[in-house]
Structure formats: structure tokens, C-alpha cells
Coordinates of C-alpha atoms in Angstrom, one line a residue:
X221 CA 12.3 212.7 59.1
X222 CA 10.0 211.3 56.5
X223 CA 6.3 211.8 57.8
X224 CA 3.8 209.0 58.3
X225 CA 1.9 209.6 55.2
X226 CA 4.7 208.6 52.9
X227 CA 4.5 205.3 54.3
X228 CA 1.3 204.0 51.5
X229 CA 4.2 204.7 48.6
X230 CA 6.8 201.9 50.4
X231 CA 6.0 198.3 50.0
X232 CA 4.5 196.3 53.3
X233 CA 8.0 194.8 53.6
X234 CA 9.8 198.7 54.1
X235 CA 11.4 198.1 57.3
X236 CA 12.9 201.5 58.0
X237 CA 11.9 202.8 61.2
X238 CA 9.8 206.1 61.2
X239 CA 9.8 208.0 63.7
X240 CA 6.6 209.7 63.9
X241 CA 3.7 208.2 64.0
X242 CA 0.6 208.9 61.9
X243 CA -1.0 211.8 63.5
X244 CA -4.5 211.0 65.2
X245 CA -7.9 212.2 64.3
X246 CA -10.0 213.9 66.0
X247 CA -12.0 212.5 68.3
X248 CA -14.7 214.6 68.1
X249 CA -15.2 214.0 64.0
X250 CA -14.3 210.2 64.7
X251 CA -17.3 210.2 67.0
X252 CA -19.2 211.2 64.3
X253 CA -18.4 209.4 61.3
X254 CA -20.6 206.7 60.2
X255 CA -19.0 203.5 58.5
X256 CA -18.5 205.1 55.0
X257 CA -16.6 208.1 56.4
X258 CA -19.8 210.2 56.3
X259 CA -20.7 212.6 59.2
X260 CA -24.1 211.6 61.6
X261 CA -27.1 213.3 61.4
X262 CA -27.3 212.8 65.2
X263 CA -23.9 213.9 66.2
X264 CA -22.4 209.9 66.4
X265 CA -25.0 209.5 69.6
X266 CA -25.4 206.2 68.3
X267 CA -21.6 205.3 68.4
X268 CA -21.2 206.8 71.7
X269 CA -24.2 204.7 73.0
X270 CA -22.6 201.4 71.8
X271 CA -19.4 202.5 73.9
X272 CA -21.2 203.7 76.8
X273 CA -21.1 199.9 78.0
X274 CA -17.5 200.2 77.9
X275 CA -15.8 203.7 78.5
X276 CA -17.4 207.5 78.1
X277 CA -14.4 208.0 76.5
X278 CA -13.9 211.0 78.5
X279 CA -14.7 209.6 82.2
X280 CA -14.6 206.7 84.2
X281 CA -17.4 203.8 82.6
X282 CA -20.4 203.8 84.9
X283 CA -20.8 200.2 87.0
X284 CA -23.5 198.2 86.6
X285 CA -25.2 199.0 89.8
X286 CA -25.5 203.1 89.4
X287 CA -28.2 204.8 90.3
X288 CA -30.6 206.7 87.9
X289 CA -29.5 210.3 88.6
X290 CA -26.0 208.9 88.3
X291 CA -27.0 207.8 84.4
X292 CA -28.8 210.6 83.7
X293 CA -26.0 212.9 84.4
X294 CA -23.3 210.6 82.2
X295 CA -26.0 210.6 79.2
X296 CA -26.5 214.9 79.3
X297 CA -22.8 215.4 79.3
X298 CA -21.9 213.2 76.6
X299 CA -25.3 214.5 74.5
X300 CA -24.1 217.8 75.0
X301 CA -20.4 217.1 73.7
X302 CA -21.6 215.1 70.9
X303 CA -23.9 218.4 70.0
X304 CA -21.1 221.0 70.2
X305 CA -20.3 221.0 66.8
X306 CA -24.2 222.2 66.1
X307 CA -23.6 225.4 67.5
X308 CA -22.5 228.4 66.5
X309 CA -20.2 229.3 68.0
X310 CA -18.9 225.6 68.9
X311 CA -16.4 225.4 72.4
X312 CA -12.6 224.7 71.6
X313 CA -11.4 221.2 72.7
X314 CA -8.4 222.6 75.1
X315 CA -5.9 219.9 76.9
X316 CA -2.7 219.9 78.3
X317 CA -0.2 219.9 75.1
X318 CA 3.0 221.0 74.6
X319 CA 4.2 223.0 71.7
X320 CA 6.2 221.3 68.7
X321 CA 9.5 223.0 69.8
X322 CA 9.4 222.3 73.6
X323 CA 12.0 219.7 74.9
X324 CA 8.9 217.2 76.0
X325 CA 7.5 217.2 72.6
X326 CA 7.2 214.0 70.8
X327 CA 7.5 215.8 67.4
X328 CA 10.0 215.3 65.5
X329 CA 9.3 215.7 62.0
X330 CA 10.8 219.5 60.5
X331 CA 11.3 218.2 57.1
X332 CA 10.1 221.5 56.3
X333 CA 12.6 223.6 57.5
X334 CA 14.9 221.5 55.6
X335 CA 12.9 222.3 52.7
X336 CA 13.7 226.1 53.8
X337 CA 17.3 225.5 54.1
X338 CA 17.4 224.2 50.0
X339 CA 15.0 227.4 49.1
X340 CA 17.2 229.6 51.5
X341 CA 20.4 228.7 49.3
X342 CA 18.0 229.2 46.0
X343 CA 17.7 232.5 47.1
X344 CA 21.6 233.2 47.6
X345 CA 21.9 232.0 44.0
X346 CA 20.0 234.0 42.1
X347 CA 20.7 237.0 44.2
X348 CA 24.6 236.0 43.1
X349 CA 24.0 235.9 40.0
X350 CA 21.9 239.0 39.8
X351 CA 24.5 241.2 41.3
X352 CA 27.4 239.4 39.0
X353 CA 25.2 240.0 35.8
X354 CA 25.1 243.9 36.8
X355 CA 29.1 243.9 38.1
X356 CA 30.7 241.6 35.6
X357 CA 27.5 241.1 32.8
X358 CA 28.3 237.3 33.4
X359 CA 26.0 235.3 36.1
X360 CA 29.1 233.5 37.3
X361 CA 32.7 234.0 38.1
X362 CA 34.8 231.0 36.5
X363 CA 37.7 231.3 39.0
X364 CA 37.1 228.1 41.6
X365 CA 35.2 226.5 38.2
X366 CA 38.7 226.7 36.2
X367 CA 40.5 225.1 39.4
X368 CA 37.9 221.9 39.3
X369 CA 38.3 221.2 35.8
X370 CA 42.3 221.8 35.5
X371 CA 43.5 218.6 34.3
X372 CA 40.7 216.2 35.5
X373 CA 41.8 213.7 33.5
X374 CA 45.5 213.0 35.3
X375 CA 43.5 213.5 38.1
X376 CA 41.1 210.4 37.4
X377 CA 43.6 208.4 35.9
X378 CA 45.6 208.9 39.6
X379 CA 42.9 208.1 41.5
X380 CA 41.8 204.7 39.3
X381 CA 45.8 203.5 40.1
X382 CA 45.9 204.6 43.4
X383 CA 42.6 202.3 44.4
X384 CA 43.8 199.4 42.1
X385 CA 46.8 199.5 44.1
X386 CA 44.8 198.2 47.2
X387 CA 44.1 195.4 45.3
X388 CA 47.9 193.8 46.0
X389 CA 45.9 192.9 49.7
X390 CA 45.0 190.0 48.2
X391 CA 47.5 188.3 46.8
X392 CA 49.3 189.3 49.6
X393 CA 46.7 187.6 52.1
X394 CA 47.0 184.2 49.8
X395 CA 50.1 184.2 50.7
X396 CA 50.1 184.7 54.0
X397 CA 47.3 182.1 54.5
X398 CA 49.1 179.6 52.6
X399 CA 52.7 179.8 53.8
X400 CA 53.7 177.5 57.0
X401 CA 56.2 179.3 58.2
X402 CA 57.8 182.8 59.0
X403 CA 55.1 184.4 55.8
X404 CA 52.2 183.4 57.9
X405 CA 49.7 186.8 59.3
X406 CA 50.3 186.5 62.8
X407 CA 54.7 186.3 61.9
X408 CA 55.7 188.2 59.6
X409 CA 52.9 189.1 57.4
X410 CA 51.4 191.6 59.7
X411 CA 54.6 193.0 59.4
X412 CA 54.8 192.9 55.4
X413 CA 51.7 194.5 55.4
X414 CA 51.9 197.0 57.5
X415 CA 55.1 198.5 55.9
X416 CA 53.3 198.2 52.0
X417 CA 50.6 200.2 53.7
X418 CA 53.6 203.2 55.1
X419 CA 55.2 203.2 51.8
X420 CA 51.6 203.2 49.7
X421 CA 50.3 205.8 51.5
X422 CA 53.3 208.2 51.3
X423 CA 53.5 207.4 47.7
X424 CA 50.2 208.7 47.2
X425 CA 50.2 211.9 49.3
X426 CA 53.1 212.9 47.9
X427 CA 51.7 212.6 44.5
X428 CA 49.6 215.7 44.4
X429 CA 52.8 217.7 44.7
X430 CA 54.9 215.8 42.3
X431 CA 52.6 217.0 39.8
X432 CA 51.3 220.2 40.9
X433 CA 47.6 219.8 41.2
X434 CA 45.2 222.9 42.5
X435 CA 44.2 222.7 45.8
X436 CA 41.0 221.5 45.1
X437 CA 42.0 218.3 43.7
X438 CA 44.4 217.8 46.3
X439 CA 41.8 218.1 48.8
X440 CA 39.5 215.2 46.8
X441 CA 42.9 212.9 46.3
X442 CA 44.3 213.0 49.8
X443 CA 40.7 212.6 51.1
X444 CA 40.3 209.4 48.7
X445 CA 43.9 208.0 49.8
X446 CA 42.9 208.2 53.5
X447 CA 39.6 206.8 52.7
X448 CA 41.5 203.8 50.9
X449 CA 43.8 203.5 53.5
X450 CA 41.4 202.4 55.9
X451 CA 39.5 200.4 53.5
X452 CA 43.0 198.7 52.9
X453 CA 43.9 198.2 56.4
X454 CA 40.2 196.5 57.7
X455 CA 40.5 194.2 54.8
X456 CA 43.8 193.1 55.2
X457 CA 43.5 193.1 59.2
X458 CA 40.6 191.7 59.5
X459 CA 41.8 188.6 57.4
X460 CA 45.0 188.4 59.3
X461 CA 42.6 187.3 62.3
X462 CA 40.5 185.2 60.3
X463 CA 43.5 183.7 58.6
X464 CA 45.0 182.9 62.1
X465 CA 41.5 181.7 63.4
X466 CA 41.4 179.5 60.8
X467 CA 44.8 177.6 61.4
X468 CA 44.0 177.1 65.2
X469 CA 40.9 175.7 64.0
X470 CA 43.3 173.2 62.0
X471 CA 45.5 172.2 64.9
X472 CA 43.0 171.6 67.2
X473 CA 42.0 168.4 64.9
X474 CA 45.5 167.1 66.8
X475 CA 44.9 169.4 70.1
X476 CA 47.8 167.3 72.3
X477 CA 50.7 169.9 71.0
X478 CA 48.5 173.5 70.6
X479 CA 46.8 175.9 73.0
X480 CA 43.3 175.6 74.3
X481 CA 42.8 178.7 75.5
X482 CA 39.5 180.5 74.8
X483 CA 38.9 182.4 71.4
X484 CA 39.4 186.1 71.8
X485 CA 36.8 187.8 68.9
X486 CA 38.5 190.5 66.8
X487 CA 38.8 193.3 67.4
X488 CA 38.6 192.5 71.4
X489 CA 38.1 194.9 73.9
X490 CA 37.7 192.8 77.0
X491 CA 41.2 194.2 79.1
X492 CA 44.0 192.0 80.1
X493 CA 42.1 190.7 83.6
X494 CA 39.6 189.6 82.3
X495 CA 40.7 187.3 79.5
X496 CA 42.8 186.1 82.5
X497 CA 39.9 185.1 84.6
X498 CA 38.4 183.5 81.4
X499 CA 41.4 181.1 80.8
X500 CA 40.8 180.6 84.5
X501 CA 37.2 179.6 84.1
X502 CA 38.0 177.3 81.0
X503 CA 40.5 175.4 83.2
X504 CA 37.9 174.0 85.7
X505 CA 35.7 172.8 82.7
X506 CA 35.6 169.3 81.3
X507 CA 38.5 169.0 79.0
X508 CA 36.8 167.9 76.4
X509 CA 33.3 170.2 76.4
X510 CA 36.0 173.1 76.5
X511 CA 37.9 171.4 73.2
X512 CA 34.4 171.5 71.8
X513 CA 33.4 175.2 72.7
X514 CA 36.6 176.6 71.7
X515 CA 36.0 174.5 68.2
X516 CA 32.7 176.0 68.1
X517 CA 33.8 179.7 69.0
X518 CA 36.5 179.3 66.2
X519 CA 34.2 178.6 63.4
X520 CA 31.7 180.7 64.2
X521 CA 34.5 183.5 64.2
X522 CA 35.0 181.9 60.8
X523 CA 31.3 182.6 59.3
X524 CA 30.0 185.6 58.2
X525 CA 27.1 187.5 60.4
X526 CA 24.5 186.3 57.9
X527 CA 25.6 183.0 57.8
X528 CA 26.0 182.6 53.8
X529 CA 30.0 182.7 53.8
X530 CA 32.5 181.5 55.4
X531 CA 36.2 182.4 55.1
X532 CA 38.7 181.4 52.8
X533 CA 35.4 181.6 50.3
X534 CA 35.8 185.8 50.3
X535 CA 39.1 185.5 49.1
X536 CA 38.2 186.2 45.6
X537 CA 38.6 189.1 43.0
X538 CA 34.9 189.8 43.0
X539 CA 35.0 190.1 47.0
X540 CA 37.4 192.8 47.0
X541 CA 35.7 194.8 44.1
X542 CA 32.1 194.6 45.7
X543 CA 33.8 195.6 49.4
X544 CA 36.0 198.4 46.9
X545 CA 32.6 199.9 46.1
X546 CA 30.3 199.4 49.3
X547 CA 30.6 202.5 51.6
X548 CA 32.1 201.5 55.0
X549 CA 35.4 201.4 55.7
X550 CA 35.1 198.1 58.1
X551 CA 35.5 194.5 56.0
X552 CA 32.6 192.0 56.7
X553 CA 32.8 188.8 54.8
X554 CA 29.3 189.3 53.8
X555 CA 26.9 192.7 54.3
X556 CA 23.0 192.9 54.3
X557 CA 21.6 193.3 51.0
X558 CA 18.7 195.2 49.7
X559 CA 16.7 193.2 46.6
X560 CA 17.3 195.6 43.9
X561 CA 18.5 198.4 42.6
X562 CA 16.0 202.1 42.8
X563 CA 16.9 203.7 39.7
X564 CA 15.1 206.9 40.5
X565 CA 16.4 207.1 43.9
X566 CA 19.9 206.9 42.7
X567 CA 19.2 209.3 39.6
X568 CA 18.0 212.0 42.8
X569 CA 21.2 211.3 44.7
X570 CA 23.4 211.5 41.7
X571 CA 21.8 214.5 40.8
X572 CA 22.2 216.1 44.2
X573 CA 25.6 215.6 44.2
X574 CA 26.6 217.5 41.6
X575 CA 24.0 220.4 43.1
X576 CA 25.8 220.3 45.8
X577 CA 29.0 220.7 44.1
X578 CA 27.8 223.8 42.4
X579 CA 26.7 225.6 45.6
X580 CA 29.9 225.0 47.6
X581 CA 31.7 226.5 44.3
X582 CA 29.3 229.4 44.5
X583 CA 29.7 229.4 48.4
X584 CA 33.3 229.5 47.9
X585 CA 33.7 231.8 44.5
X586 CA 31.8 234.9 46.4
X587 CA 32.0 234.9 50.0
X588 CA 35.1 233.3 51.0
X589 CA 37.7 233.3 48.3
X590 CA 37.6 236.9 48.3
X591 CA 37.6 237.8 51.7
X592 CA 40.7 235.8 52.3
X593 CA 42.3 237.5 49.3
X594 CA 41.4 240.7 50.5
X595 CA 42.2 240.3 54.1
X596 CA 46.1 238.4 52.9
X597 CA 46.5 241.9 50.7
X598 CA 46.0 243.9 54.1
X599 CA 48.6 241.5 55.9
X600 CA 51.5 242.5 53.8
X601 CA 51.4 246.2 54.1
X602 CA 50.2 246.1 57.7
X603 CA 53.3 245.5 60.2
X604 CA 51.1 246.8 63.4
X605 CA 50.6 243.3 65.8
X606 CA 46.9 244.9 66.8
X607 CA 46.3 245.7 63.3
X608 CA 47.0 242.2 62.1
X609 CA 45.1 240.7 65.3
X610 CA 41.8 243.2 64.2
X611 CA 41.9 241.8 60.5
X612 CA 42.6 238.6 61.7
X613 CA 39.2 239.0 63.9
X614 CA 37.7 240.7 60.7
X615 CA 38.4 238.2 58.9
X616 CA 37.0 235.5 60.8
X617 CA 33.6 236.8 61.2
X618 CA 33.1 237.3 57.9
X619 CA 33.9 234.0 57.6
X620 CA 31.1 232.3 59.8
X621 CA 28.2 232.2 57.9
X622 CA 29.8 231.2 54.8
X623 CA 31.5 228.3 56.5
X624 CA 28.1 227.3 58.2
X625 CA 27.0 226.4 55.3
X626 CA 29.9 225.0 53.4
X627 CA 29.9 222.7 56.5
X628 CA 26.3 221.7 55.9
X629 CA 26.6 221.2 52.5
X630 CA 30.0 218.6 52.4
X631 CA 27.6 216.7 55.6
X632 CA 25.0 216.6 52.9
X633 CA 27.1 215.5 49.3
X634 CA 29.2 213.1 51.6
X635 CA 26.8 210.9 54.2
X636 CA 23.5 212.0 52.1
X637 CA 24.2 211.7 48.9
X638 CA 27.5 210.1 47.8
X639 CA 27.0 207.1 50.3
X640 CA 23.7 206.5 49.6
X641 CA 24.0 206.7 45.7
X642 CA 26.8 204.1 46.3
X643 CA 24.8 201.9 48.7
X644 CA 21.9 201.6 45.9
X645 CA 24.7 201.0 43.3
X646 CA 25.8 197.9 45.6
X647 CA 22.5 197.3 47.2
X648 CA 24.0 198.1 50.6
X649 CA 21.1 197.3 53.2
X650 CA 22.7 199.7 56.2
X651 CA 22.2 203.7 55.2
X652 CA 22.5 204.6 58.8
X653 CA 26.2 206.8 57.6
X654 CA 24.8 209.3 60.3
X655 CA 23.1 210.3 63.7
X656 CA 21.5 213.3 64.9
X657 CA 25.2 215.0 65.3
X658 CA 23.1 218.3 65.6
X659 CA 21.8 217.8 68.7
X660 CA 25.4 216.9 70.3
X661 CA 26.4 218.4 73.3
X662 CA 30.2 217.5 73.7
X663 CA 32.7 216.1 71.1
X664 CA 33.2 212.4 71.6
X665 CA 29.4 212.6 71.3
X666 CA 29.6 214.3 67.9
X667 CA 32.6 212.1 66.6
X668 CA 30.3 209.2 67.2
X669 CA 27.3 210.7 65.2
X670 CA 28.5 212.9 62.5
X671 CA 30.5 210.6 60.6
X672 CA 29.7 206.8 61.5
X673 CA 31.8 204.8 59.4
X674 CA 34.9 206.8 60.6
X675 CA 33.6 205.8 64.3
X676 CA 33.3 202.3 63.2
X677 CA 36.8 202.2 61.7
X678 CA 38.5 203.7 64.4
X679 CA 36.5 201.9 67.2
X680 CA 37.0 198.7 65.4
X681 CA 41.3 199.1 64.4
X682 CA 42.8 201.8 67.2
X683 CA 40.5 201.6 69.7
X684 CA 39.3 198.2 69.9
X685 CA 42.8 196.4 68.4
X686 CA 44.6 198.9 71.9
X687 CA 42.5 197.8 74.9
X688 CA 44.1 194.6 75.5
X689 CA 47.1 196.2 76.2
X690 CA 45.9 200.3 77.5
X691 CA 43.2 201.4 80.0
X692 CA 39.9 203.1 78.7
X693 CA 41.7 206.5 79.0
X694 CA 44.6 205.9 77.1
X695 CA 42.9 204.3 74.1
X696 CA 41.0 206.9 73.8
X697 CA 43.9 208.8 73.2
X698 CA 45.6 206.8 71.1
X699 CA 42.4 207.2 69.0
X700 CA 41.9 211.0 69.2
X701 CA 46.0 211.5 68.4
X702 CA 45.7 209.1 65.0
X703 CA 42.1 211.2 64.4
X704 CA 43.8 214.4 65.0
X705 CA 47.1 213.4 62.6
X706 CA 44.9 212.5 59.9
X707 CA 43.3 216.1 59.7
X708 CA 46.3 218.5 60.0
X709 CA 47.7 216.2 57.4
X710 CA 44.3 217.0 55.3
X711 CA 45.0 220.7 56.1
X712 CA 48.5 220.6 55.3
X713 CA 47.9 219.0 52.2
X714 CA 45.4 221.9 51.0
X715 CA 47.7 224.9 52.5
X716 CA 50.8 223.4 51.9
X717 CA 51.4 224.3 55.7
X718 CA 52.2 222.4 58.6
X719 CA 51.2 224.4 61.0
X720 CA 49.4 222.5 63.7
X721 CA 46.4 224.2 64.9
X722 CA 44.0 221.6 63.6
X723 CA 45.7 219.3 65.4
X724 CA 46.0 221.4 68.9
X725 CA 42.4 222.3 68.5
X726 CA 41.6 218.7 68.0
X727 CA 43.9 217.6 70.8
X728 CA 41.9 220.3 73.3
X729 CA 38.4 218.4 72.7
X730 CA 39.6 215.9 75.3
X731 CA 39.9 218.3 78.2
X732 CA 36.8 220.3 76.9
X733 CA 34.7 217.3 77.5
X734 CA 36.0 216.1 80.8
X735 CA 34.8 219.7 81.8
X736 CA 31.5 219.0 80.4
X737 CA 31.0 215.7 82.5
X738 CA 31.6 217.6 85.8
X739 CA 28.9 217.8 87.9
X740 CA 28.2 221.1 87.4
X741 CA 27.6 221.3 83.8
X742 CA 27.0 217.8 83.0
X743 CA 23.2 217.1 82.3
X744 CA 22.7 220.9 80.6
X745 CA 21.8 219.8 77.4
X746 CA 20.8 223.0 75.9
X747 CA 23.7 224.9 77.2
X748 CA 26.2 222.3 76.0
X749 CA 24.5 222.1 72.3
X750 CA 25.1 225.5 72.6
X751 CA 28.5 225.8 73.5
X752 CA 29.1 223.0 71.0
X753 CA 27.8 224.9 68.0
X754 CA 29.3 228.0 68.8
X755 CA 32.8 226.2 68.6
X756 CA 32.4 224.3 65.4
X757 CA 31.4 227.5 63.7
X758 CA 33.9 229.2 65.1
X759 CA 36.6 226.7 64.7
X760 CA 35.7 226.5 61.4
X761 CA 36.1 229.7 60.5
X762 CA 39.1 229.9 62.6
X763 CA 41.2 227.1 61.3
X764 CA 40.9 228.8 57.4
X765 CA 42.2 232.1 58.7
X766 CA 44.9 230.5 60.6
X767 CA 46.2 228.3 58.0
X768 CA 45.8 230.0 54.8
X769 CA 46.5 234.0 56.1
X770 CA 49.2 232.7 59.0

């Protein structure tokens, strides 16, 4: 939401899109500005009388042919606007306008009330620490603090192994590519691979409990396993395909004994009839122009989107690290590249980071820790079912601010600051980790916006990698079920609980947005933005009373 005006600090080759444009003048000074800026003696008559053989600027140009009265008439009026700002009491230059927060405006730049939302959370720290000073004597409580910093070494030296582990893709891969026979990717190397991935990734979310971590790294190691997990399985996947591509490519150099059918791209989502009626087409074609297409298809599936690489070339050490560090979870042979390194900019977003660590510590040290404590203390002498249901509901509410903006603030460390601190470490061209998920008015709309490399991964490897074998509908469920799996196993790691709500609450989107796309209530943007923000604060809140107090 940068403005306009920040655009004279970029360099002419910036080729972000902005998207406001630089606000206009107004006419009536730019009527009567000389060419050094100055203002006219004479109101900018002159100016206006070199356009007057053009347009008015406020009426329809005069033809040739008018009469006198006619010109007489055009020249008062525009003498007398051009004079307005000599008098006294000069009129206002009304029009029909909109204001900034109406639905037609073009507006869109409120950087400022994200500058309010930073000063807003100022204001909650001091006022924190003021009342701790006077309670305790100390500005801050050290009991969250003393959970991040418990053995934070094991915990680095875990996460280091448990990325190098990924690294066995490749080999792996090598193999596959090289072997002629039951090894190869499209035999039994999918296979291979697919069971190291099982047994690595309950290895790894099992290891938090072996050795009895806090809950808070727990929460940052099973959220870096499943973010490694997917890493592991587009890299690996995607050069299945290519490795596959690659030998068809090979064969066809003999093509009397192989298939000619056309080149399916990967992931494909084209259904089953119509790859059908493609094979169909290709039959009527010349035999040999369709050898020659299909030849051409397969090596462009072979080259990178940029055209600088081509497979097996990524196959090296130095491949896998860059893709390790570069934050998307799809593999691309090759990824847009921005020309250097902006030291500043990633001493901001570093910095930002670890603010945004602190507040979500002070979030969580004073207004949630301890009204789950007290509301758990309140469950165990409490046998009444209404009385439990009332702290419950208690509970929850007080919850809803406090998870507002714990919610806003991981958005922010995650897509704002940790993915772009990594994209300038890597020079990674595409920021766009994000959408305006604020503005969504149903689910599938705000799984698509809030977290963009997540909708790329699952797009690309459930969704996609299902359609030639499920309708529409059912890959979309496919996709919400894995979605939905992967959080109540994130809550289940952190409450040591398996208790399902995340997942039945997840599960419930679908049917909430086929109600949404009825007739009656489709189209009501407002009232669906509405209805979706009530239930993510409220689900957020929910879900932590549930799990941790249930």
C-alpha cells in the first residue's frame, strides 16, 4: 500500500506494481502556474487562452463557426473561474466524489492505519509494563520468556538434522534417473520415496516428545517438519516427472516400439475425457508432425520457465541448498532473481521479526496465559454442566481480542517478515506470499489469499496430481481433508490432545461456502466479510478453549 510519492526513491527499473496512482493537482493552481512553478499575475488567462482553441476544460470547445455572443459568453465564464481565487471569499470547487471508505472509491492506500495498528500495540506495551512495575516491581513477567529459551540449543541442533535429512532426495533421485529397470521414478521409486517420506516425517514429529520440549518449541519444530515435508515432496515429485519426461524423450529417438501419445504437463488437471479426445486429435495428424510436437512438448517440459536450465543440470548439491533456502514450497528448476542483495531492507525485516516475537510473548504472557490458567483452576472444583458451559463462554470472550491480534501478528512475522528476509537472502524475485485475505468473503477464498505458497503446494501436489482420476468436487476434498489433518496434527502436537475440533471445524468450511454461493447470499460482499471475520475470531478463540481447558 506504498503511496505514489515513494516511487522517486526506487530505481526507473522498480517493476512492482503500485496501486495508487500519484494524486492529481489542482486544476485550478495548475491553471495558474507559469513554467517555473510560479503562480500568474493574471490568474493563468494566458494558459487558458492557448487552450481555448482546443477544450474550455470545463465545457464543450466552441466550433469554428460560433457566433459572437456565443464567444463572449465562453470568455466571461472562464475569466470569472480563472479570477476566483482573487476574492475573498473564493467559491469551493464541489463535484461528484465519493468518500475514501465508500465501496466505489478508487482509494486504496491506509498505510496509515497500519501505522496505528504498530503505535496501538506500543501503547499495550508500556501500559504492561507500567502496571507489572507497580504489581511485580519488574516491567516483565519471565514465564513464556523461560519456555523460549529452555534448551534452544538441542532444539537448533534438531532442526539443522531434521532439514539435512531432506537432503537424501537427491541421491535418491540419481538413482532413480539412472537405473533401467524396476528403481526407475515412475516403478518403484515413487514408491521408495514416498515410504522414506512416512517414516521421516513420523521420525521427526515424534521427536519433540522423545525429548520433552515446551510447547512452544514444539509448535516451531512440528511447523518446520511440515514445512520440509512439502519442500521434500515437490522436489522429489516434481523430478520423478521430469525424470520420466526425460526418458520418453530418449525412446522416441527409436519411436517404432514406445508410445506417441501427447505430453501430459505436471501436475495436469485436464480430466480423464479430455486427454482422451486429445489422443484422439493426435491420431488424425501426420505421423510424423505429431513425432515432432510430442518431441517438442517433451523438452520444453524439460527447460526451466526462464529458459537458463534444463534438467538433469539441477541435479546438483548447490540446487538443493539454494531451493532449501528460497521460500516456496513448489520446486522450479530455476526461479526469477532480483540483482542483488538490500542490506537495509533485510536488516528492517530481521529486526521485525524478532519485534514481533516479543509482542506475541507479551500478548501471550498477560492476556491469555492467565485467563486459561484461571478459567482450568475453575473447571476442577466446578462439577455443574451450566457452570462449566458459562466459564467456557467466559472464557472465550476474553479470549477474542487477544487472539485478534496474536493472529495478526504470526500473518505479519511469517508472510511479511520471515519470507521476505529470506527472499532478499536468496534474491528471490516473487514476494507476492500474500493477497488481500482481509477482504475475503468465504473460505476457499481466504485459503487462496492468506497463505499463497501453501495454495500453490496443495494446488500443485493434491489437487492438481487428483483430477485425472476425481471430479472437481472430490479433489477439492481430498485437498481440504489433507489441509484439515495437517492442523489438528499442529494442534495435537502443542496440546498433546487429539481431540478433533480443528479438524471438524475445518471439515465444516465446505458446506459453509456452498451456502454462501446460493443465490440468496452470494454477491453480499459486505455481509459475507462480515460473517467471515466474525468466525475466524471466534474460531480462534474457540479452538484454544476447546483444546487446552477440554
Amino acid at each position: 500500500m506504498a503511496s505514489s510519492t515513494s516511487h522517486q526513491h526506487h530505481d526507473a527499473s522498480d517493476s512492482i506494481v503500485r496501486p495508487r496512482p500519484m494524486k492529481p493537482g489542482n486544476p485550478m493552481v495548475l491553471r495558474a502556474q507559469g513554467e517555473d512553478g510560479s503562480l500568474k499575475a493574471n490568474g493563468g488567462l494566458k494558459l487558458e487562452n492557448q487552450l481555448s482553441g482546443l477544450s474550455s476544460g470545463r465545457s464543450t470547445p466552441l466550433p469554428p463557426d460560433a457566433p459572437p455572443s456565443a464567444v463572449s459568453i465562453s470568455s466571461a465564464r472562464k475569466q470569472v473561474r480563472a479570477q476566483q481565487k482573487h476574492r475573498l471569499f473564493p467559491t469551493i470547487d464541489y463535484a461528484a466524489r465519493v468518500s475514501h471508505f465508500d465501496p466505489k472509491s478508487d482509494y486504496r492506500d491506509f498505510r496509515g492505519f497500519f501505522v496505528l495498528f504498530w503505535i496501538g500495540l506500543a501503547i499495550m506495551v508500556i501500559t504492561t509494563m507500567l502496571r507489572n512495575i507497580k504489581d511485580t516491581g519488574f516491567p516483565f513477567r519471565a514465564g513464556v520468556w523461560a519456555l523460549l529459551t529452555e534448551r534452544v540449543w538441542q532444539l537448533a541442533l534438531s532442526d539443522g538434522a531434521m532439514v539435512l535429512s531432506t537432503s537424501l532426495s537427491l541421491p535418491l533421485h540419481r538413482i532413480f534417473r539412472s537405473s533401467k529397470g524396476w528403481l526407475r521414478w515412475e516403478r518403484g521409486g515413487m514408491a521408495i520415496q514416498s515410504i522414506y517420506q512416512a517414516a521421516w516425517l513420523i521420525l521427526w514429529v515424534n521427536w519433540p516428545f522423545m525429548l520433552h520440549w515446551t510447547w512452544t518449541a514444539q509448535v516451531f519444530f512440528t511447523l518446520h517438519t511440515i514445512t520440509f515435508l512439502m519442500k521434500m515432496h515437490s522436489y522429489a515429485f516434481y523430478n520423478g516427472h521430469l525424470s520420466t519426461t526425460e526418458h520418453r524423450l530418449s525412446a522416441l529417438d527409436n519411436p517404432e516400439n514406445v508410445s506417441t501419445a501427447a505430453a501430459v504437463r505436471y501436475p495436469s488437471t485436464s480430466p480423464l475425457s479430455e486427454l482422451n479426445k486429445e489422443k484422439e486429435r493426435k491420431k488424425h495428424k501426420d505421423e510424423e508432425e505429431a513425432l515432432a510436437e510430442l518431441r517438442e512438448d517433451l523438452a520444453l517440459e524439460l527447460t526451466s520457465p526462464l529458459g537458463q536450465v534444463t534438467y538433469p543440470q539441477n541435479l546438483t548439491v548447490y540446487n538443493y541448498a539454494d531451493y532449501i533456502l528460497v521460500p516456496t514450497l513448489c520446486y522450479e528448476i530455476e526461479y526469477p532473481r532480483t540483482e542483488r542483495i538490500q542490506c537495509l531492507e533485510l536488516f528492517w525485516k530481521t529486526l521485525a521479526v524478532f519485534g514481533c516475537i516479543f509482542l506475541l510473548t507479551i500478548t501471550s504472557e498477560e492476556f491469555i496465559v492467565p485467563v486459561l490458567h484461571d478459567a482450568s483452576l475453575r473447571l476442577n472444583n466446578i462439577p455443574s454442566t451450566s457452570e462449566t458451559l458459562l466459564i467456557l463462554s467466559e472464557t472465550i470472550s476474553l479470549l477474542l481480542f487477544p487472539f485478534m491480534v496474536t493472529f495478526l501478528l504470526v500473518f505479519l512475522v511469517i508472510f511479511e517478515y520471515v519470507l521476505n528476509a529470506f527472499a532478499e537472502i536468496t534474491c528471490f524475485a516473487d514476494r507476492r506470499f500474500y493477497s488481500d485475505w482481509w477482504n475475503s468473503c468465504d473460505w476457499l477464498e481466504f485459503s487462496r489469499e492468506w497463505n499463497i505458497p501453501v495454495h500453490h503446494f496443495l494446488r500443485r501436489h493434491v489437487y492438481g496430481a487428483s483430477r485425472p482420476y476425481m471430479s472437481r468436487n472430490m479433489s477439492t476434498l481430498v485437498t481440504f481433508l489433507l489441509s484439515a489433518l495437517g492442523h489438528e496434527l499442529v494442534m495435537g502436537v502443542i496440546t498433546k490432545k487429539l481431540r478433533g475440533y480443528g479438524f471438524l471445524a475445518q471439515m465444516l468450511q465446505l458446506p459453509i461456502v456452498a451456502l454462501q454461493r446460493t443465490r440468496w447470499v452470494k454477491g453480499k460482499r459486505l455481509f459475507n466479510n462480515i460473517c467471515f471475520w466474525i468466525s475466524m475470531i471466534l474460531g480462534l478463540s474457540m479452538m484454544c478453549a476447546l483444546y487446552v481447558l477440554v
